[in-house]
Amino acid sequence: MAAILTGALLVSVQDQASADETRAIVSVVGQSPSQMLYTNNCDAPEGSGRTYIHYGELPPGITLNGTTGMLEGAFTTAGTFIFDGSAGCSWNNGATVQVMQHYITFVVYETAAESTPAPTLTAEALGDRECTVRLTASIPATQDIGSLLLTISAPGEYEPEVFQLVEQPENTTFDLDVKLDADDSSFIDSDLPLLRTSNRYIQADCNQRITFTLSYRHQMSPVASASVVETGRFVNQNPDPVVVVDSWPSDLCWIGLDGWFPQSGDSGTRPTITITGEDSGNILTIYPILSGGGAFELDVPLDDMSQYFVSESGEIAQGSLAPDCGEFLSIEAIVTVDGANLVGDTQTLGMRWCDAGDFDNGDACVPAPAGSYVPGMGMTQATLCPKGTFQNLIGASACTDAPRGYYTDRVGSVEATPCPGGKVTEHTGSTSPLLCYVLKNQAFTTFKPLSKLKYRASTTVPLVTDSGFELARELSGRCATSITTMKVKVGKITRNVQALKITAGTETTTCVLRLTNEGNAFYSPYTKVHTIKVTRTGK
C-alpha cells in the first residue's frame, strides 16, 4: 500500500513486515478482547499527538478506541471472524500516517469449556548415539489457536525452551524427534511447522534428565498438560552408569566430573564415584546426591578436600584418602542393581601433575635448572629468568631481583653482576650496566661551625644539606638547643634552611653534636660530628 486518500489529504504509508501482522485472538461471547489492534511502535513527533485508525471490518460488538488503540466492547456473536485490513496511527498535524496490513483471526466461542482433557505424551531414547529422544503425543480435543506448546526443561540454571506447534486434529497421534546435543539448542525434527517462542536455549547435554511438557487450551478452558522425563544417549542403549572427566584446570589440582546413573540402586546401597591413585593407592569414594538415579556433577579439589562442597555434590565415604595431584588416576561410576555392580567405563587421567619448581619432561617431574623457574603446578617446561633477575638454585618457583648495586643484562642468569668501580643502581632489578652511577655527596659547601664557645654563647648549625636532605641530630653534653632558621649560601644562591641553635652553659664542658642522613639512590649517606668546647675564654 503506497498511499491512502483521507478527505483532501494525501498521506504516505509505511509498509512494514512484522511477526505481529498475523495473529489470533480467542475469546467467548460477552468478553472484551482487551488487546491492541496495532501493536507496533507508534511514537508521534513531539507535540503532535496521535490517533489510532483502521481500515477493515471488526467482529460484531468490537470497536477501536482511537485514543488508546485498544479493542473495546464485547463479542456478541460466536464464530470465526477474519480481520483482513490495515491498522495504524495518524498524527494530528496531518503530516504522516503509519499503517501496516494486518491479518487477525478472531475465534469466539459461545461459552468456555468447563475443562481441558490432558494430552498424552511418551518419550523414548532412540539409542542411536545421536542423543535423540522420540516424543509421541496425542491431543484429545480441538486446540485454541496458538495454544499448543512443547516445553523442554533441563536441571540447573537453564531457561526452558518453548515451541509453538500448529493445531492437530483430535486424537491424532504424532511424533517429534528431539536431538539434545545440538550446537545451539535442542533440535526438533518434525514435519510440523514449529515456532520458537522462548528467548533462550537450554543447551542441554545428552546425559541430563530432560523434562518434556506438552500443553494446550481448549475453548478458553484452563491449560492442560502432560510431562515426561527422559535422558538422552544413555537410556536403553547403555544401562551402565557413565562418568566423564569434564575439566582439569592447568593451574589447580581440581578436577570436574559429570555423568549419569540409570537408577539409585538396590536398597541399602548407594551410587558411588571412586577416584583411585595409581602410585599411592589412595581411594576417594563419593556418594553423589541423587534420587532415583540421574545426572551428577562433581567438582573435586584433590589438593584440599576441605574445599569440597558436600551439600552441593555428595557425601565422602569414611576412610577415603584423596590421591596425590602428581599421579595417574582411575575414575569409575558404580551402582548396585539386583545384587550386581554395574560399572561404567573407567576414565583414566594420564596427566602427571608436578609441583611448582618442577616440570614434566615427558618421563618424570624434574627440578627447574639454575637460571630458570617453574611458577605453578602441572607445567611441562621451565622458564628462563628474565633480565634484571637471577636464580642460583635448582627447583625454584620464582627468580630473585638483582639487588641494588648489581644488574643482570641477559636471560637465564645464575648470578647478578656488581656495578663497576663501586657504583650503585637506583632500584633492584636493574637490567644494564648503564644504570650504574656514582653517588653524589650531600655536604655543607659554605658552612664551618664553631669549635669553642664562651659561657652562655651560642652557635647555629644547619639541619639541611646542600642537597636538600634533612639531618637527624644527636647532642650530648650540657648545651641547650632550639630550632631556628639560618641563611646558607650554596654556590651563588642564598637560601633559608632549618637550623639548630646550640647555647653553652655556665661551666666548662664539651658538647658533641652528631648529624646523620641515610641518603637515597642518588646521594651517599651523610655523617658529621661537631665537638664544641665550652670555656670562660672560648670564642
Coordinates of C-alpha atoms in Angstrom, one line a residue:
M1 CA 0.0 0.0 0.0
A2 CA 1.6 3.2 -1.1
A3 CA -0.9 5.9 -0.2
I4 CA -4.3 6.5 1.3
L5 CA -6.7 9.3 0.4
T6 CA -8.4 10.7 3.5
G7 CA -10.6 13.8 2.7
A8 CA -8.4 16.1 0.8
L9 CA -5.2 14.9 2.4
L10 CA -2.8 12.5 0.6
V11 CA -0.9 10.7 3.3
S12 CA 2.2 8.4 2.8
V13 CA 2.0 4.9 4.2
Q14 CA 5.0 2.9 5.6
D15 CA 4.6 -0.8 4.8
Q16 CA 6.5 -2.8 7.5
A17 CA 6.9 -6.5 7.8
S18 CA 6.3 -7.8 11.3
A19 CA 5.5 -11.0 13.2
D20 CA 2.6 -9.2 14.6
E21 CA 0.8 -8.9 11.2
T22 CA -0.7 -12.4 11.5
R23 CA -2.1 -13.4 14.9
A24 CA -5.1 -14.9 16.6
I25 CA -7.5 -13.6 19.3
V26 CA -9.5 -16.3 21.1
S27 CA -12.4 -15.3 23.4
V28 CA -16.1 -16.0 24.3
V29 CA -19.3 -14.2 23.8
G30 CA -19.7 -11.3 26.3
Q31 CA -15.9 -10.9 26.8
S32 CA -13.8 -7.9 25.7
P33 CA -10.6 -8.6 23.6
S34 CA -8.6 -6.1 25.8
Q35 CA -5.8 -6.0 23.2
M36 CA -4.2 -3.5 20.9
L37 CA -5.2 -3.7 17.3
Y38 CA -2.0 -2.0 16.1
T39 CA 0.8 -3.3 18.3
N40 CA 3.8 -1.7 16.6
N41 CA 5.6 1.4 17.9
C42 CA 3.6 4.4 17.2
D43 CA 5.5 7.3 18.7
A44 CA 4.2 10.6 17.4
P45 CA 6.5 13.6 16.8
E46 CA 6.8 15.9 19.9
G47 CA 3.7 17.9 20.5
S48 CA 1.8 16.4 17.6
G49 CA -0.4 13.8 19.4
R50 CA -1.7 10.7 17.7
T51 CA -5.0 8.9 16.7
Y52 CA -5.2 5.1 16.1
I53 CA -7.0 4.2 12.9
H54 CA -8.1 1.1 10.9
Y55 CA -9.5 0.1 7.5
G56 CA -11.4 -3.1 7.6
E57 CA -14.3 -4.8 9.4
L58 CA -14.0 -5.9 13.1
P59 CA -16.2 -8.6 14.7
P60 CA -19.7 -7.7 15.8
G61 CA -19.7 -5.7 19.1
I62 CA -16.0 -4.7 18.8
T63 CA -14.7 -1.2 18.2
L64 CA -11.3 0.6 18.2
N65 CA -10.6 3.3 20.8
G66 CA -8.8 5.9 18.7
T67 CA -7.0 7.4 21.7
T68 CA -5.6 4.2 23.3
G69 CA -5.5 1.9 20.4
M70 CA -7.3 -0.8 22.4
L71 CA -10.1 -3.1 21.0
E72 CA -13.1 -2.4 23.2
G73 CA -16.7 -3.6 23.5
A74 CA -17.8 -7.2 23.9
F75 CA -18.2 -10.1 21.4
T76 CA -21.9 -10.5 20.6
T77 CA -21.7 -13.5 18.2
A78 CA -20.0 -16.8 18.3
G79 CA -17.9 -17.9 15.3
T80 CA -14.7 -17.2 13.4
F81 CA -14.1 -13.7 12.1
I82 CA -11.2 -12.5 9.9
F83 CA -9.9 -9.0 10.0
D84 CA -8.0 -8.7 6.7
G85 CA -7.3 -5.0 6.6
S86 CA -4.9 -2.4 7.8
A87 CA -4.3 -0.6 11.0
G88 CA -2.0 2.2 12.3
C89 CA -1.9 5.7 13.7
S90 CA -2.1 9.2 12.4
W91 CA -0.6 12.3 13.9
N92 CA -3.0 15.3 14.3
N93 CA -0.7 17.7 12.5
G94 CA -1.6 15.7 9.3
A95 CA 2.0 15.1 8.4
T96 CA 2.2 11.3 8.4
V97 CA 0.2 8.2 8.7
Q98 CA 1.9 4.9 9.8
V99 CA -0.1 1.9 8.6
M100 CA 0.5 -1.8 8.0
Q101 CA -1.5 -4.7 6.7
H102 CA -3.0 -7.0 9.4
Y103 CA -4.5 -10.5 9.3
I104 CA -6.2 -11.4 12.6
T105 CA -8.3 -14.4 13.2
F106 CA -10.9 -13.9 15.9
V107 CA -12.3 -17.2 17.3
V108 CA -15.3 -16.5 19.5
Y109 CA -17.0 -19.4 21.5
E110 CA -20.5 -19.2 22.8
T111 CA -19.2 -20.2 26.3
A112 CA -15.9 -21.5 27.6
A113 CA -15.4 -25.3 28.2
E114 CA -15.5 -26.5 31.7
S115 CA -12.2 -28.3 31.5
T116 CA -9.5 -29.4 29.1
P117 CA -8.7 -33.1 28.9
A118 CA -5.0 -33.8 29.3
P119 CA -2.9 -34.8 26.3
T120 CA -0.8 -38.0 26.1
L121 CA 3.0 -37.8 25.9
T122 CA 5.7 -40.5 25.9
A123 CA 9.4 -40.3 25.3
E124 CA 11.9 -42.9 24.1
A125 CA 15.7 -42.5 23.7
L126 CA 16.5 -43.9 20.3
G127 CA 19.8 -45.4 21.3
D128 CA 21.4 -44.3 18.0
R129 CA 24.3 -42.5 19.7
E130 CA 22.9 -39.3 18.3
C131 CA 21.4 -38.2 21.7
T132 CA 17.9 -38.2 20.2
V133 CA 14.7 -38.7 22.1
R134 CA 11.4 -39.5 20.2
L135 CA 8.3 -37.9 21.6
T136 CA 4.9 -39.4 20.8
A137 CA 1.8 -37.3 21.5
S138 CA -1.9 -37.1 21.1
I139 CA -4.3 -34.2 21.8
P140 CA -7.9 -35.3 22.7
A141 CA -9.6 -32.0 21.9
T142 CA -9.6 -29.2 19.5
Q143 CA -6.9 -26.6 20.5
D144 CA -7.4 -22.9 20.7
I145 CA -5.3 -21.2 18.1
G146 CA -1.6 -20.8 19.2
S147 CA -2.1 -22.7 22.5
L148 CA -0.4 -26.0 21.6
L149 CA 3.1 -25.7 23.2
L150 CA 6.0 -28.0 23.7
T151 CA 8.4 -27.0 26.6
I152 CA 11.8 -28.6 27.1
S153 CA 13.4 -28.1 30.5
A154 CA 16.8 -29.1 31.9
P155 CA 18.0 -29.1 35.5
G156 CA 20.2 -26.4 36.8
E157 CA 20.3 -22.8 35.7
Y158 CA 18.8 -23.3 32.3
E159 CA 15.9 -21.4 30.7
P160 CA 13.3 -23.7 29.3
E161 CA 12.8 -23.8 25.5
V162 CA 9.3 -23.3 24.3
F163 CA 8.0 -24.2 20.8
Q164 CA 4.6 -23.4 19.4
L165 CA 3.1 -26.2 17.3
V166 CA 0.4 -26.0 14.6
E167 CA -3.0 -27.3 15.6
Q168 CA -3.5 -31.0 15.5
P169 CA -6.8 -32.9 14.8
E170 CA -8.4 -34.5 17.8
N171 CA -6.9 -37.9 18.9
T172 CA -4.4 -37.9 16.1
T173 CA -1.0 -39.3 17.2
F174 CA 2.1 -37.5 16.0
D175 CA 5.9 -37.8 16.6
L176 CA 8.7 -35.3 17.3
D177 CA 12.4 -36.2 17.4
V178 CA 14.4 -34.1 19.8
K179 CA 18.2 -34.1 19.4
L180 CA 19.5 -32.8 22.8
D181 CA 23.2 -32.1 22.0
A182 CA 22.6 -29.8 19.0
D183 CA 25.1 -26.9 18.8
D184 CA 22.9 -24.1 19.8
S185 CA 19.8 -25.8 21.3
S186 CA 17.6 -28.8 21.4
F187 CA 16.9 -29.6 17.7
I188 CA 13.4 -30.9 16.8
D189 CA 13.0 -32.9 13.6
S190 CA 9.3 -32.8 12.6
D191 CA 7.0 -32.4 9.7
L192 CA 5.1 -30.0 11.8
P193 CA 5.9 -26.3 11.5
L194 CA 7.4 -25.1 14.7
L195 CA 7.8 -21.6 16.1
R196 CA 10.2 -21.0 19.0
T197 CA 8.6 -18.6 21.5
S198 CA 11.3 -18.6 24.2
N199 CA 14.2 -16.2 24.3
R200 CA 17.0 -18.5 25.3
Y201 CA 18.3 -22.0 24.6
I202 CA 18.7 -24.7 27.3
Q203 CA 21.9 -26.1 25.6
A204 CA 21.2 -29.5 27.2
D205 CA 23.7 -32.2 27.4
C206 CA 23.0 -35.8 26.5
N207 CA 23.3 -37.2 30.0
Q208 CA 21.0 -34.7 31.6
R209 CA 17.5 -35.6 32.8
I210 CA 15.2 -33.6 30.5
T211 CA 11.6 -32.8 31.1
F212 CA 9.3 -32.5 28.1
T213 CA 5.9 -30.9 28.7
L214 CA 3.0 -30.7 26.1
S215 CA 0.3 -28.2 26.9
Y216 CA -2.8 -26.7 25.2
R217 CA -6.0 -24.9 25.9
H218 CA -9.5 -26.0 24.7
Q219 CA -12.2 -23.4 24.2
M220 CA -10.8 -21.0 26.7
S221 CA -10.7 -23.6 29.4
P222 CA -7.7 -23.9 31.8
V223 CA -4.5 -25.1 30.2
A224 CA -4.0 -28.9 30.4
S225 CA -0.5 -30.5 30.1
A226 CA 1.3 -33.8 30.2
S227 CA 5.0 -34.2 31.2
V228 CA 7.6 -36.9 30.8
V229 CA 11.2 -37.1 32.0
E230 CA 13.8 -38.7 29.8
T231 CA 17.6 -38.9 29.4
G232 CA 19.2 -38.9 26.1
R233 CA 22.1 -41.0 24.8
F234 CA 22.5 -43.5 27.7
V235 CA 18.9 -44.7 28.3
N236 CA 18.1 -48.1 26.7
Q237 CA 21.4 -48.1 24.9
N238 CA 23.7 -48.3 27.9
P239 CA 22.2 -49.2 31.2
D240 CA 25.5 -48.8 33.0
P241 CA 26.4 -45.6 34.7
V242 CA 28.6 -43.1 33.0
V243 CA 31.4 -40.8 34.3
V244 CA 33.1 -38.2 32.2
V245 CA 36.2 -36.1 33.1
D246 CA 34.8 -32.6 32.4
S247 CA 37.8 -30.5 33.3
W248 CA 41.2 -30.4 34.9
P249 CA 42.5 -26.8 35.1
S250 CA 46.2 -26.4 34.4
D251 CA 46.8 -24.2 37.5
L252 CA 44.9 -26.2 40.1
C253 CA 44.7 -29.8 41.4
W254 CA 41.0 -29.6 40.8
I255 CA 39.0 -32.0 38.6
G256 CA 35.5 -31.6 37.3
L257 CA 33.4 -34.8 36.7
D258 CA 29.9 -35.3 35.3
G259 CA 27.9 -38.3 34.3
W260 CA 24.7 -40.3 34.8
F261 CA 23.3 -43.2 36.9
P262 CA 20.4 -45.3 35.4
Q263 CA 18.8 -45.6 38.9
S264 CA 19.6 -45.2 42.6
G265 CA 20.4 -49.0 43.1
D266 CA 19.4 -51.7 45.4
S267 CA 18.0 -50.9 48.9
G268 CA 20.8 -50.2 51.3
T269 CA 23.3 -49.4 48.5
R270 CA 24.4 -46.0 47.1
P271 CA 25.7 -45.0 43.7
T272 CA 29.4 -44.2 44.1
I273 CA 32.2 -42.4 42.3
T274 CA 35.7 -43.7 43.1
I275 CA 38.9 -41.9 42.3
T276 CA 42.0 -44.1 42.7
G277 CA 45.7 -43.0 42.7
E278 CA 47.9 -45.4 40.7
D279 CA 51.0 -44.7 42.8
S280 CA 49.7 -44.0 46.3
G281 CA 46.8 -46.5 46.1
N282 CA 44.6 -43.8 47.8
I283 CA 40.9 -44.2 47.1
L284 CA 38.4 -41.3 47.3
T285 CA 34.8 -42.5 47.4
I286 CA 31.9 -40.0 46.9
Y287 CA 28.2 -40.7 47.1
P288 CA 26.6 -38.2 44.7
I289 CA 23.3 -36.7 45.8
L290 CA 20.7 -38.4 43.6
S291 CA 17.1 -39.6 44.0
G292 CA 16.2 -42.4 41.7
G293 CA 19.3 -42.0 39.6
G294 CA 20.0 -39.2 37.2
A295 CA 22.8 -36.9 36.2
F296 CA 25.5 -35.7 38.5
E297 CA 28.2 -33.0 38.5
L298 CA 31.2 -33.1 40.9
D299 CA 34.0 -30.5 41.5
V300 CA 36.8 -32.3 43.4
P301 CA 39.7 -30.3 44.8
L302 CA 42.2 -33.2 45.3
D303 CA 44.9 -31.0 47.0
D304 CA 42.5 -29.7 49.7
M305 CA 39.3 -31.7 50.2
S306 CA 38.2 -29.2 52.9
Q307 CA 37.0 -27.1 49.9
Y308 CA 34.7 -29.9 48.7
F309 CA 31.1 -28.8 49.0
V310 CA 29.3 -31.8 50.4
S311 CA 25.8 -30.1 50.4
E312 CA 26.1 -29.5 46.6
S313 CA 27.8 -32.6 45.4
G314 CA 27.6 -35.6 47.8
E315 CA 28.9 -37.2 50.9
I316 CA 32.5 -38.5 51.1
A317 CA 32.8 -42.1 52.4
Q318 CA 34.6 -42.5 55.7
G319 CA 38.2 -43.6 55.4
S320 CA 38.6 -42.0 52.0
L321 CA 42.0 -40.7 51.1
A322 CA 42.4 -38.2 48.2
P323 CA 45.1 -39.3 45.7
D324 CA 48.1 -37.0 45.1
C325 CA 47.9 -34.5 42.3
G326 CA 51.0 -35.8 40.6
E327 CA 49.9 -39.4 39.9
F328 CA 47.7 -41.2 37.4
L329 CA 44.1 -41.5 38.4
S330 CA 41.4 -44.1 37.6
I331 CA 37.8 -42.9 37.9
E332 CA 34.7 -45.2 38.0
A333 CA 30.9 -44.8 38.5
I334 CA 29.3 -47.8 40.2
V335 CA 25.7 -48.7 41.1
T336 CA 24.4 -52.0 42.5
V337 CA 21.3 -53.4 40.8
D338 CA 19.8 -56.8 41.6
G339 CA 22.9 -57.6 43.7
A340 CA 25.3 -57.0 40.8
N341 CA 27.6 -54.0 40.4
L342 CA 27.1 -52.0 37.2
V343 CA 30.3 -50.3 36.5
G344 CA 30.7 -47.6 33.8
D345 CA 33.7 -47.3 31.5
T346 CA 36.8 -46.4 33.6
Q347 CA 38.1 -43.0 32.9
T348 CA 41.9 -42.7 33.3
L349 CA 43.7 -39.4 33.8
G350 CA 47.3 -39.9 32.5
M351 CA 48.4 -36.4 33.3
R352 CA 51.4 -36.1 35.5
W353 CA 50.9 -33.2 38.0
C354 CA 54.3 -31.8 39.0
D355 CA 54.6 -29.3 41.9
A356 CA 55.7 -25.7 41.4
G357 CA 59.5 -25.6 40.9
D358 CA 59.3 -28.9 38.9
F359 CA 58.2 -29.6 35.4
D360 CA 57.2 -32.7 33.4
N361 CA 59.8 -33.6 30.9
G362 CA 57.7 -36.5 29.5
D363 CA 59.2 -39.1 31.7
A364 CA 59.2 -37.6 35.2
C365 CA 59.0 -34.5 37.3
V366 CA 62.4 -32.8 37.2
P367 CA 63.5 -29.6 39.0
A368 CA 64.0 -26.3 37.1
P369 CA 67.7 -25.8 36.4
A370 CA 69.6 -22.8 37.9
G371 CA 68.8 -19.7 35.9
S372 CA 65.1 -20.7 35.4
Y373 CA 61.9 -21.3 37.4
V374 CA 58.5 -23.1 37.3
P375 CA 55.8 -20.8 38.8
G376 CA 53.0 -23.3 39.2
M377 CA 51.7 -26.9 39.2
G378 CA 51.3 -29.0 36.1
M379 CA 53.9 -27.2 34.0
T380 CA 55.7 -29.0 31.1
Q381 CA 58.8 -26.8 30.9
A382 CA 60.8 -24.3 32.9
T383 CA 61.0 -20.6 32.1
L384 CA 64.3 -18.7 31.9
C385 CA 64.7 -15.9 34.4
P386 CA 64.2 -12.5 32.7
K387 CA 66.8 -9.7 32.6
G388 CA 67.1 -7.9 36.0
T389 CA 66.7 -11.2 37.8
F390 CA 68.7 -14.4 38.5
Q391 CA 68.4 -17.7 40.3
N392 CA 71.4 -19.7 41.6
L393 CA 69.3 -22.6 42.9
I394 CA 67.6 -25.5 41.2
G395 CA 63.9 -26.3 41.6
A396 CA 62.9 -22.7 42.1
S397 CA 59.4 -21.4 41.6
A398 CA 60.5 -17.7 41.2
C399 CA 63.5 -15.7 40.3
T400 CA 65.3 -13.1 42.5
D401 CA 65.7 -9.4 41.6
A402 CA 69.2 -8.2 41.2
P403 CA 70.0 -6.2 44.4
R404 CA 70.9 -2.5 44.4
G405 CA 74.5 -2.1 43.0
Y406 CA 74.0 -5.1 40.8
Y407 CA 72.4 -5.9 37.4
T408 CA 71.7 -8.8 35.1
D409 CA 71.7 -8.0 31.4
R410 CA 70.8 -11.4 29.9
V411 CA 68.0 -14.0 30.5
G412 CA 68.8 -17.2 32.4
S413 CA 71.3 -15.6 34.7
V414 CA 72.5 -17.6 37.7
E415 CA 74.0 -14.6 39.5
A416 CA 73.9 -10.9 39.4
T417 CA 76.9 -8.7 38.2
P418 CA 78.1 -5.9 40.5
C419 CA 78.3 -2.4 39.2
P420 CA 81.9 -1.4 38.3
G421 CA 84.0 1.0 40.4
G422 CA 81.8 0.9 43.5
K423 CA 78.9 2.4 41.6
V424 CA 75.2 1.8 42.6
T425 CA 71.8 1.4 40.9
E426 CA 68.7 3.4 41.8
H427 CA 66.5 0.3 42.2
T428 CA 66.7 -3.5 42.5
G429 CA 66.1 -5.5 39.3
S430 CA 68.5 -3.4 37.1
T431 CA 69.0 -4.8 33.6
S432 CA 72.1 -2.9 32.3
P433 CA 75.5 -1.6 33.5
L434 CA 74.3 1.8 32.1
L435 CA 72.0 2.0 35.1
C436 CA 75.1 2.1 37.4
Y437 CA 76.3 5.5 38.7
V438 CA 78.4 7.2 41.3
L439 CA 76.6 8.5 44.4
K440 CA 76.7 12.3 45.0
N441 CA 77.9 13.8 48.3
Q442 CA 75.5 15.9 50.3
A443 CA 77.8 18.2 52.2
F444 CA 77.6 21.8 53.5
T445 CA 79.8 23.6 51.0
T446 CA 79.9 27.0 52.7
F447 CA 79.4 26.2 56.4
K448 CA 82.1 26.0 59.1
P449 CA 80.7 25.5 62.7
L450 CA 82.4 26.9 65.8
S451 CA 84.6 24.6 67.8
K452 CA 84.7 26.7 71.0
L453 CA 82.1 28.7 72.9
K454 CA 82.2 31.0 75.9
Y455 CA 79.7 30.5 78.7
R456 CA 76.2 31.4 77.6
A457 CA 77.3 32.0 73.9
S458 CA 75.6 30.2 71.0
T459 CA 76.3 28.9 67.5
T460 CA 73.9 27.8 64.8
V461 CA 74.2 24.6 62.7
P462 CA 72.1 24.0 59.5
L463 CA 70.0 20.9 59.6
V464 CA 69.5 20.7 55.8
T465 CA 72.4 19.8 53.5
D466 CA 73.2 21.4 50.2
S467 CA 71.3 18.5 48.5
G468 CA 68.1 19.3 50.4
F469 CA 68.2 16.4 52.9
E470 CA 67.1 17.0 56.5
L471 CA 69.6 15.7 59.0
A472 CA 68.9 13.7 62.2
R473 CA 70.7 15.1 65.2
E474 CA 72.1 13.7 68.5
L475 CA 73.6 16.1 71.1
S476 CA 75.5 15.1 74.3
G477 CA 76.9 17.4 76.9
R478 CA 75.4 20.3 78.9
C479 CA 74.4 22.5 76.0
A480 CA 70.8 23.7 75.3
T481 CA 69.3 23.5 71.8
S482 CA 66.4 25.1 69.9
I483 CA 65.1 25.0 66.3
T484 CA 65.5 28.1 64.2
T485 CA 66.4 29.1 60.7
M486 CA 69.6 30.5 59.1
K487 CA 70.8 31.7 55.7
V488 CA 73.1 29.3 53.9
K489 CA 74.8 30.1 50.6
V490 CA 75.1 27.2 48.1
G491 CA 77.1 28.4 45.1
K492 CA 75.7 31.8 44.2
I493 CA 72.3 31.1 45.8
T494 CA 71.5 32.0 49.4
R495 CA 68.5 30.3 51.0
N496 CA 66.9 29.9 54.4
V497 CA 67.1 26.5 55.9
Q498 CA 66.1 24.8 59.1
A499 CA 68.9 25.1 61.7
L500 CA 69.8 24.1 65.3
K501 CA 70.8 26.8 67.7
I502 CA 73.3 25.5 70.4
T503 CA 73.7 27.6 73.6
A504 CA 76.6 26.9 76.1
G505 CA 76.0 26.7 79.8
T506 CA 77.9 28.3 82.7
E507 CA 80.5 25.6 83.3
T508 CA 83.4 24.1 81.4
T509 CA 82.4 21.1 79.4
T510 CA 82.4 19.5 75.9
C511 CA 79.2 19.2 73.8
V512 CA 79.2 16.7 70.9
L513 CA 76.7 17.1 68.1
R514 CA 76.2 14.2 65.6
L515 CA 74.3 14.9 62.4
T516 CA 73.3 12.0 60.1
N517 CA 71.3 11.2 57.0
E518 CA 70.9 7.8 55.2
G519 CA 70.9 9.3 51.7
N520 CA 69.0 7.7 48.9
A521 CA 69.6 6.1 45.5
F522 CA 71.4 9.1 44.2
Y523 CA 73.2 10.5 47.3
S524 CA 75.6 8.9 49.6
P525 CA 74.9 8.8 53.4
Y526 CA 76.0 11.8 55.5
T527 CA 77.6 11.7 58.9
K528 CA 79.3 14.7 60.6
V529 CA 80.4 15.0 64.3
H530 CA 80.9 18.5 65.8
T531 CA 82.8 18.8 69.0
I532 CA 82.3 22.1 70.9
K533 CA 84.4 23.1 73.9
V534 CA 82.8 25.4 76.4
T535 CA 85.1 27.6 78.5
R536 CA 85.3 31.1 80.1
T537 CA 87.6 32.2 77.3
G538 CA 86.0 30.5 74.3
K539 CA 85.4 32.3 71.1

